[in-house]
Amino acid sequence: MLETTWFAIWGVAWAVYFMLDGFDLGLGLLSPFISKSETERRIAVNAMGPFWDGNEVWLITAGGVTFAAFPAAYALMFSALYTPLMMLLFALILRGVAFEFRGKVESASWRKVWDGALAVGSGLAGLLLGVAFANLFAGIPVDQEGVFQGNLFTFLNPYGLAGGVFFLVAFVHHGALWLAVKTNGELRERSRAIALRLWVATLLLAVAFLALTAVYTQLWTNLLGRPGFLAFPVLAVVALVASPVLSRKAKDWAAWGASAAFLACAVGFGVAGLFPTIVGSSLDPAYSATAFNSASSPLTLKIMLGVALSILPLVIAYQTWVYVRFGGTVTKETLEDGPSY
C-alpha cells in the first residue's frame, strides 16, 4: 500500500511539473518570435518571470521522490539517462542565466544573445523531457544487472522523437495561452491566434503519439486491464477540445486551465499505464524496476509520508499565493513601476 501511495505521489509530482513549468518552457521558446519590439519581449519575459523558478520546485520534488522512495529505480534511471539528464540540467541552467542576465546591460545585441539563450534552453529542455518520458513509456535497454546497454542515440528512436516533438509543441501552445492571460491589446490577440494554430498541431501530434504508443509500448494494454485509469485519456481529450473553445470566447484563464489539465492528464496517462513499473527494461520485463522491487523500507516510506504531508501543503499554499499576487496583466506601465527583467 505504501509503495502504491508513493508511486501515485511520484506521478502527481511529474504531472504538476509538466502542467506548471510547461508554459514557461513553451513561452521561453516562443517569446523571441511572438514579440515585435523590445517592450513586447520584456512583457513576454516578465509574464513568466515570477513563476518559472517556483515551477521547477516540482522537478526537484519528482527527482527527490524517486531518490528517497525508490532508490533502486533512481540509480537505474539516472545512470541510464545520465547524458540526456545532464543535457536537461545544462539547458535549465542556460535559461535561468538568461532570465537574470538579459536586463543587466543596456545593449540591444546583449539582450538578443540572452533572448536566444532563453529560447534555446527552453526548447531543448522541453524536447528532452518529451524524449526521456517517451523512452520510459517504451522501456529502455537495461540488463539483469541494471546496466544500460545503449548510448545517447538509443533514445533518438522514432517513438522517443515523436514524444519529444509532441510535448514541445504542447508546451509552446500552453505558453501562448499563458501570454494571452498576462497581456492585453494587440499582443493578447496575437497570442490567442498563435495558440489556436498551435492547438491544431498539438491535436495532430497527440493523435500520432497515441497511435505510436499502441505500437511501441504496453500502456494501452495496461490501461485496458484497469478501466478506471482510462479516465486519464478521456479527460485529456475533453480538456484539449475545450481549450480553443474557451480561447475563442476570450476566457483566457479557463483556456489555459484546460491546457494545463490536458498536460497533467497526458502525463497521468503515461504514469498510470506504466504502473507498477518505474523504469521498464526493453530487453526483458523481469529486469524492470518497479514500485515494489525498488522501494525503500516500509518504515522509511512511512516517515517520508508524514514529512511530505506536512510540507507539501506549505509549498502549495506559497505557490498559490505567488500566482494570485503576480497573476495580473503585464503592461508597459507595470514594467516601469517596479523591478522587471
mmCIF file of N, CA and C in Angstrom, residues 15 56 62 87 89 91 118-119 166 189 202 233 240 249 255-256 292 303 316 320 338:
data_model
loop_
_atom_site.group_PDB
_atom_site.id
_atom_site.type_symbol
_atom_site.label_atom_id
_atom_site.label_comp_id
_atom_site.label_asym_id
_atom_site.label_seq_id
_atom_site.Cartn_x
_atom_site.Cartn_y
_atom_site.Cartn_z
ATOM 1 N N ALA A 15 3.233 15.207 -13.062
ATOM 2 C CA ALA A 15 2.099 15.838 -13.756
ATOM 3 C C ALA A 15 2.030 17.333 -13.440
ATOM 4 N N GLU A 56 9.860 25.019 -11.097
ATOM 5 C CA GLU A 56 10.880 23.965 -11.143
ATOM 6 C C GLU A 56 11.061 23.260 -9.803
ATOM 7 N N ALA A 62 9.912 15.780 -7.862
ATOM 8 C CA ALA A 62 9.780 14.484 -8.541
ATOM 9 C C ALA A 62 11.090 13.698 -8.462
ATOM 10 N N MET A 87 22.167 17.006 -20.124
ATOM 11 C CA MET A 87 21.803 17.996 -21.141
ATOM 12 C C MET A 87 20.601 18.817 -20.672
ATOM 13 N N LEU A 89 19.825 19.419 -17.540
ATOM 14 C CA LEU A 89 20.318 20.309 -16.488
ATOM 15 C C LEU A 89 20.990 21.547 -17.079
ATOM 16 N N ALA A 91 20.519 22.834 -20.020
ATOM 17 C CA ALA A 91 19.503 23.648 -20.697
ATOM 18 C C ALA A 91 18.750 24.503 -19.677
ATOM 19 N N LEU A 118 17.590 32.010 -23.951
ATOM 20 C CA LEU A 118 16.327 31.614 -23.315
ATOM 21 C C LEU A 118 15.540 30.684 -24.229
ATOM 22 N N ALA A 119 15.504 31.010 -25.521
ATOM 23 C CA ALA A 119 14.759 30.171 -26.461
ATOM 24 C C ALA A 119 15.412 28.798 -26.613
ATOM 25 N N PHE A 166 6.003 16.106 -29.662
ATOM 26 C CA PHE A 166 4.639 16.291 -29.142
ATOM 27 C C PHE A 166 4.633 17.169 -27.887
ATOM 28 N N GLU A 189 -4.179 39.462 -28.584
ATOM 29 C CA GLU A 189 -4.852 38.905 -29.758
ATOM 30 C C GLU A 189 -3.898 38.033 -30.574
ATOM 31 N N THR A 202 -0.883 20.557 -31.993
ATOM 32 C CA THR A 202 -0.890 19.713 -30.783
ATOM 33 C C THR A 202 -1.862 18.549 -30.939
ATOM 34 N N PRO A 233 -6.914 9.398 -20.381
ATOM 35 C CA PRO A 233 -7.002 9.822 -21.792
ATOM 36 C C PRO A 233 -8.334 10.487 -22.126
ATOM 37 N N LEU A 240 -8.403 19.068 -24.052
ATOM 38 C CA LEU A 240 -7.804 19.589 -25.287
ATOM 39 C C LEU A 240 -8.872 20.205 -26.189
ATOM 40 N N LYS A 249 -13.777 32.410 -26.881
ATOM 41 C CA LYS A 249 -14.719 33.206 -26.080
ATOM 42 C C LYS A 249 -13.991 34.212 -25.182
ATOM 43 N N ALA A 255 -9.070 28.827 -20.649
ATOM 44 C CA ALA A 255 -8.409 28.133 -21.762
ATOM 45 C C ALA A 255 -7.044 27.609 -21.325
ATOM 46 N N TRP A 256 -6.314 28.441 -20.558
ATOM 47 C CA TRP A 256 -5.013 27.981 -20.059
ATOM 48 C C TRP A 256 -5.200 26.828 -19.066
ATOM 49 N N PHE A 292 7.609 -1.890 -6.360
ATOM 50 C CA PHE A 292 7.701 -2.874 -5.281
ATOM 51 C C PHE A 292 9.120 -3.425 -5.106
ATOM 52 N N ILE A 303 7.761 7.235 7.357
ATOM 53 C CA ILE A 303 8.289 8.510 7.877
ATOM 54 C C ILE A 303 8.235 9.592 6.806
ATOM 55 N N ILE A 316 2.313 24.224 -1.636
ATOM 56 C CA ILE A 316 1.142 24.546 -2.464
ATOM 57 C C ILE A 316 0.574 25.910 -2.074
ATOM 58 N N THR A 320 0.443 29.064 -4.572
ATOM 59 C CA THR A 320 -0.869 29.669 -4.857
ATOM 60 C C THR A 320 -0.814 31.168 -4.607
ATOM 61 N N GLY A 338 8.191 49.027 -11.337
ATOM 62 C CA GLY A 338 8.965 48.288 -10.350
ATOM 63 C C GLY A 338 10.016 47.428 -11.011
#
